[in-house]
PDB file of C-alpha atoms in Angstrom:
ATOM      1  CA  MET A   1      89.529 107.328 185.252  1.00  0.00           C
ATOM      2  CA  SER A   2      89.072 103.057 186.687  1.00  0.00           C
ATOM      3  CA  VAL A   3      86.601 102.745 184.117  1.00  0.00           C
ATOM      4  CA  LEU A   4      88.428 104.126 181.721  1.00  0.00           C
ATOM      5  CA  TRP A   5      91.619 102.272 182.611  1.00  0.00           C
ATOM      6  CA  VAL A   6      90.037  98.958 182.586  1.00  0.00           C
ATOM      7  CA  GLY A   7      88.523  99.429 179.164  1.00  0.00           C
ATOM      8  CA  LEU A   8      91.704 100.043 177.834  1.00  0.00           C
ATOM      9  CA  ILE A   9      93.336  96.394 179.551  1.00  0.00           C
ATOM     10  CA  GLN A  10      90.144  94.837 178.131  1.00  0.00           C
ATOM     11  CA  GLY A  11      90.526  96.226 174.491  1.00  0.00           C
ATOM     12  CA  LEU A  12      94.368  95.394 174.688  1.00  0.00           C
ATOM     13  CA  SER A  13      93.456  92.080 175.702  1.00  0.00           C
ATOM     14  CA  GLY A  14      90.884  91.597 172.195  1.00  0.00           C
ATOM     15  CA  VAL A  15      93.673  92.304 170.651  1.00  0.00           C
ATOM     16  CA  TRP A  16      96.322  90.097 171.835  1.00  0.00           C
ATOM     17  CA  THR A  17      93.730  87.451 171.392  1.00  0.00           C
ATOM     18  CA  ILE A  18      92.714  88.444 167.947  1.00  0.00           C
ATOM     19  CA  ALA A  19      97.358  88.619 167.090  1.00  0.00           C
ATOM     20  CA  ARG A  20      97.771  85.290 168.478  1.00  0.00           C
ATOM     21  CA  VAL A  21      95.845  83.797 166.235  1.00  0.00           C
ATOM     22  CA  VAL A  22      96.146  86.080 163.090  1.00  0.00           C
ATOM     23  CA  ILE A  23      99.540  86.460 162.822  1.00  0.00           C
ATOM     24  CA  PRO A  24     101.104  83.073 162.839  1.00  0.00           C
ATOM     25  CA  LEU A  25      97.906  82.067 160.615  1.00  0.00           C
ATOM     26  CA  ILE A  26      98.854  84.864 157.709  1.00  0.00           C
ATOM     27  CA  ILE A  27     102.299  83.951 158.001  1.00  0.00           C
ATOM     28  CA  VAL A  28     101.833  80.560 157.107  1.00  0.00           C
ATOM     29  CA  LEU A  29      99.103  81.483 154.211  1.00  0.00           C
ATOM     30  CA  GLU A  30     102.281  83.737 152.463  1.00  0.00           C
ATOM     31  CA  ILE A  31     103.856  80.502 152.534  1.00  0.00           C
ATOM     32  CA  LEU A  32     101.512  78.485 151.371  1.00  0.00           C
ATOM     33  CA  GLN A  33     101.021  81.333 148.938  1.00  0.00           C
ATOM     34  CA  ALA A  34     104.431  81.066 147.899  1.00  0.00           C
ATOM     35  CA  ASN A  35     105.578  77.587 147.740  1.00  0.00           C
ATOM     36  CA  GLY A  36     102.602  76.959 144.990  1.00  0.00           C
ATOM     37  CA  ILE A  37     100.270  74.977 147.660  1.00  0.00           C
ATOM     38  CA  LEU A  38      98.045  77.494 147.776  1.00  0.00           C
ATOM     39  CA  GLN A  39      97.155  76.498 144.133  1.00  0.00           C
ATOM     40  CA  ARG A  40      97.633  73.292 143.884  1.00  0.00           C
ATOM     41  CA  LEU A  41      94.380  73.149 146.930  1.00  0.00           C
ATOM     42  CA  ASN A  42      92.498  75.184 144.248  1.00  0.00           C
ATOM     43  CA  LYS A  43      92.414  71.889 142.613  1.00  0.00           C
ATOM     44  CA  VAL A  44      91.543  69.969 144.670  1.00  0.00           C
ATOM     45  CA  LEU A  45      88.397  72.416 145.902  1.00  0.00           C
ATOM     46  CA  SER A  46      87.697  73.846 142.458  1.00  0.00           C
ATOM     47  CA  ARG A  47      85.434  70.558 141.822  1.00  0.00           C
ATOM     48  CA  LEU A  48      83.303  71.400 145.027  1.00  0.00           C
ATOM     49  CA  PHE A  49      82.799  74.876 142.859  1.00  0.00           C
ATOM     50  CA  HIS A  50      82.047  73.262 139.712  1.00  0.00           C
ATOM     51  CA  TRP A  51      78.171  72.653 140.735  1.00  0.00           C
ATOM     52  CA  ILE A  52      77.750  75.840 141.517  1.00  0.00           C
ATOM     53  CA  GLY A  53      79.211  77.611 137.829  1.00  0.00           C
ATOM     54  CA  LEU A  54      82.709  77.865 138.704  1.00  0.00           C
ATOM     55  CA  SER A  55      85.506  77.067 136.762  1.00  0.00           C
ATOM     56  CA  GLU A  56      89.016  75.735 138.272  1.00  0.00           C
ATOM     57  CA  GLU A  57      90.099  79.371 137.796  1.00  0.00           C
ATOM     58  CA  GLY A  58      87.042  80.670 138.670  1.00  0.00           C
ATOM     59  CA  ALA A  59      87.524  78.875 141.887  1.00  0.00           C
ATOM     60  CA  PHE A  60      90.785  80.245 142.601  1.00  0.00           C
ATOM     61  CA  PRO A  61      89.663  84.113 143.856  1.00  0.00           C
ATOM     62  CA  VAL A  62      87.065  82.043 145.972  1.00  0.00           C
ATOM     63  CA  VAL A  63      90.041  79.507 147.857  1.00  0.00           C
ATOM     64  CA  VAL A  64      92.077  82.945 147.725  1.00  0.00           C
ATOM     65  CA  ALA A  65      89.241  84.587 149.550  1.00  0.00           C
ATOM     66  CA  ILE A  66      88.215  81.713 152.062  1.00  0.00           C
ATOM     67  CA  PHE A  67      91.948  82.137 153.239  1.00  0.00           C
ATOM     68  CA  PHE A  68      93.046  84.732 152.928  1.00  0.00           C
ATOM     69  CA  GLY A  69      89.842  87.136 153.431  1.00  0.00           C
ATOM     70  CA  LEU A  70      88.395  90.190 151.573  1.00  0.00           C
ATOM     71  CA  THR A  71      90.829  92.483 150.729  1.00  0.00           C
ATOM     72  CA  PHE A  72      93.426  90.219 148.599  1.00  0.00           C
ATOM     73  CA  GLY A  73      90.617  88.158 147.619  1.00  0.00           C
ATOM     74  CA  SER A  74      88.733  91.325 145.683  1.00  0.00           C
ATOM     75  CA  SER A  75      92.133  92.270 144.254  1.00  0.00           C
ATOM     76  CA  VAL A  76      92.542  88.862 142.772  1.00  0.00           C
ATOM     77  CA  ILE A  77      89.084  88.857 141.288  1.00  0.00           C
ATOM     78  CA  ILE A  78      89.376  91.821 140.060  1.00  0.00           C
ATOM     79  CA  SER A  79      92.716  91.160 138.414  1.00  0.00           C
ATOM     80  CA  TYR A  80      91.000  87.912 136.650  1.00  0.00           C
ATOM     81  CA  LEU A  81      88.943  89.746 135.225  1.00  0.00           C
ATOM     82  CA  GLU A  82      90.171  92.166 133.700  1.00  0.00           C
ATOM     83  CA  GLU A  83      92.557  89.077 132.677  1.00  0.00           C
ATOM     84  CA  GLY A  84      89.292  87.393 131.012  1.00  0.00           C
ATOM     85  CA  LYS A  85      90.120  84.573 133.476  1.00  0.00           C
ATOM     86  CA  VAL A  86      86.857  84.789 134.726  1.00  0.00           C
ATOM     87  CA  THR A  87      82.770  85.299 133.503  1.00  0.00           C
ATOM     88  CA  GLU A  88      80.704  88.390 134.540  1.00  0.00           C
ATOM     89  CA  LYS A  89      78.643  85.284 135.369  1.00  0.00           C
ATOM     90  CA  GLU A  90      81.381  83.697 137.523  1.00  0.00           C
ATOM     91  CA  THR A  91      82.566  87.349 138.767  1.00  0.00           C
ATOM     92  CA  ARG A  92      79.078  87.661 140.257  1.00  0.00           C
ATOM     93  CA  ILE A  93      78.859  84.216 141.931  1.00  0.00           C
ATOM     94  CA  ILE A  94      82.010  84.490 143.170  1.00  0.00           C
ATOM     95  CA  GLY A  95      81.539  88.311 144.878  1.00  0.00           C
ATOM     96  CA  VAL A  96      78.413  86.799 146.502  1.00  0.00           C
ATOM     97  CA  PHE A  97      80.359  83.647 148.514  1.00  0.00           C
ATOM     98  CA  ILE A  98      83.299  86.271 149.021  1.00  0.00           C
ATOM     99  CA  ALA A  99      80.641  87.949 150.612  1.00  0.00           C
ATOM    100  CA  LEU A 100      79.160  84.774 152.738  1.00  0.00           C
ATOM    101  CA  CYS A 101      82.204  83.089 153.722  1.00  0.00           C
ATOM    102  CA  HIS A 102      85.445  85.792 153.454  1.00  0.00           C
ATOM    103  CA  ALA A 103      88.179  85.340 155.995  1.00  0.00           C
ATOM    104  CA  LEU A 104      86.587  81.445 156.781  1.00  0.00           C
ATOM    105  CA  VAL A 105      89.584  79.867 158.022  1.00  0.00           C
ATOM    106  CA  GLU A 106      90.864  83.840 159.823  1.00  0.00           C
ATOM    107  CA  ASP A 107      87.374  84.193 160.799  1.00  0.00           C
ATOM    108  CA  THR A 108      86.832  80.144 162.430  1.00  0.00           C
ATOM    109  CA  ALA A 109      90.432  80.236 164.394  1.00  0.00           C
ATOM    110  CA  ILE A 110      89.371  83.252 165.997  1.00  0.00           C
ATOM    111  CA  PHE A 111      85.510  82.160 167.293  1.00  0.00           C
ATOM    112  CA  MET A 112      87.052  79.031 167.969  1.00  0.00           C
ATOM    113  CA  ALA A 113      90.009  81.103 170.696  1.00  0.00           C
ATOM    114  CA  VAL A 114      86.906  82.468 172.563  1.00  0.00           C
ATOM    115  CA  GLY A 115      84.813  79.327 172.532  1.00  0.00           C
ATOM    116  CA  VAL A 116      82.744  78.918 170.372  1.00  0.00           C
ATOM    117  CA  PRO A 117      82.051  75.486 168.575  1.00  0.00           C
ATOM    118  CA  ILE A 118      83.778  74.860 164.744  1.00  0.00           C
ATOM    119  CA  ILE A 119      79.786  73.582 163.727  1.00  0.00           C
ATOM    120  CA  PHE A 120      78.611  77.084 164.326  1.00  0.00           C
ATOM    121  CA  LEU A 121      81.275  79.192 162.421  1.00  0.00           C
ATOM    122  CA  LEU A 122      81.677  76.479 159.141  1.00  0.00           C
ATOM    123  CA  ILE A 123      78.155  75.388 158.697  1.00  0.00           C
ATOM    124  CA  PRO A 124      75.482  77.913 158.232  1.00  0.00           C
ATOM    125  CA  ARG A 125      77.959  80.394 155.548  1.00  0.00           C
ATOM    126  CA  LEU A 126      79.001  77.664 153.828  1.00  0.00           C
ATOM    127  CA  PHE A 127      74.877  75.976 152.979  1.00  0.00           C
ATOM    128  CA  ALA A 128      74.095  79.363 153.052  1.00  0.00           C
ATOM    129  CA  ALA A 129      76.980  80.702 150.313  1.00  0.00           C
ATOM    130  CA  TYR A 130      76.376  76.909 148.104  1.00  0.00           C
ATOM    131  CA  VAL A 131      72.915  77.851 148.141  1.00  0.00           C
ATOM    132  CA  TRP A 132      72.675  81.350 146.596  1.00  0.00           C
ATOM    133  CA  CYS A 133      75.553  80.147 144.077  1.00  0.00           C
ATOM    134  CA  TRP A 134      73.556  77.710 143.187  1.00  0.00           C
ATOM    135  CA  GLY A 135      70.849  79.569 142.992  1.00  0.00           C
ATOM    136  CA  ILE A 136      72.420  82.272 140.982  1.00  0.00           C
ATOM    137  CA  ASN A 137      73.937  79.512 138.385  1.00  0.00           C
ATOM    138  CA  ARG A 138      71.009  78.291 138.131  1.00  0.00           C
ATOM    139  CA  VAL A 139      68.849  81.625 137.260  1.00  0.00           C
ATOM    140  CA  THR A 140      71.844  82.792 135.011  1.00  0.00           C
ATOM    141  CA  GLN A 141      71.485  79.244 132.984  1.00  0.00           C
ATOM    142  CA  TRP A 142      67.369  79.948 132.785  1.00  0.00           C
ATOM    143  CA  ARG A 143      67.889  83.267 131.551  1.00  0.00           C
ATOM    144  CA  THR A 144      70.700  82.859 128.922  1.00  0.00           C
ATOM    145  CA  GLN A 145      68.164  79.568 127.593  1.00  0.00           C
ATOM    146  CA  ASN A 146      65.412  81.946 127.562  1.00  0.00           C
ATOM    147  CA  SER A 147      67.099  84.544 125.575  1.00  0.00           C
ATOM    148  CA  LEU A 148      68.667  81.564 122.826  1.00  0.00           C
ATOM    149  CA  ALA A 149      64.536  80.407 122.689  1.00  0.00           C
ATOM    150  CA  VAL A 150      63.828  84.438 121.866  1.00  0.00           C
ATOM    151  CA  ARG A 151      66.357  85.147 119.325  1.00  0.00           C
ATOM    152  CA  GLN A 152      65.462  81.392 117.767  1.00  0.00           C
ATOM    153  CA  ASN A 153      61.652  82.409 117.368  1.00  0.00           C
ATOM    154  CA  THR A 154      62.539  86.188 116.047  1.00  0.00           C
TER     155      THR A 154
END
């Protein structure tokens, strides 16, 4: 019985540690969203996403997913795709980037609370996401150019 009690206490302690970080973070992010600050942040950050093939509209779902997580980010992607704000190529790039870097702010805050250095949290995920998305963008451009060349030759 004491093992179950210790496990319960440790589990609740872990949940409390996560809740102390996540709940205030979500409140702040909701305030940023409601006041349009997230959209202004997107204008600045969209320049960083241009070289991996994303327009300003394509960068917004990535920014949302970085701050709010996968669920909300994916709902923004779906609505942007249905509304025609992003292309299929951009959707593919967004999906890869989000798969590697979703909830970047939230995860970093949680792991920093338990003592993991920030450099080990941010740099590998961002580097992998940018490299993969840059590669996908280049391959997509190459395929498009080759298919146009084939069509012109026939």
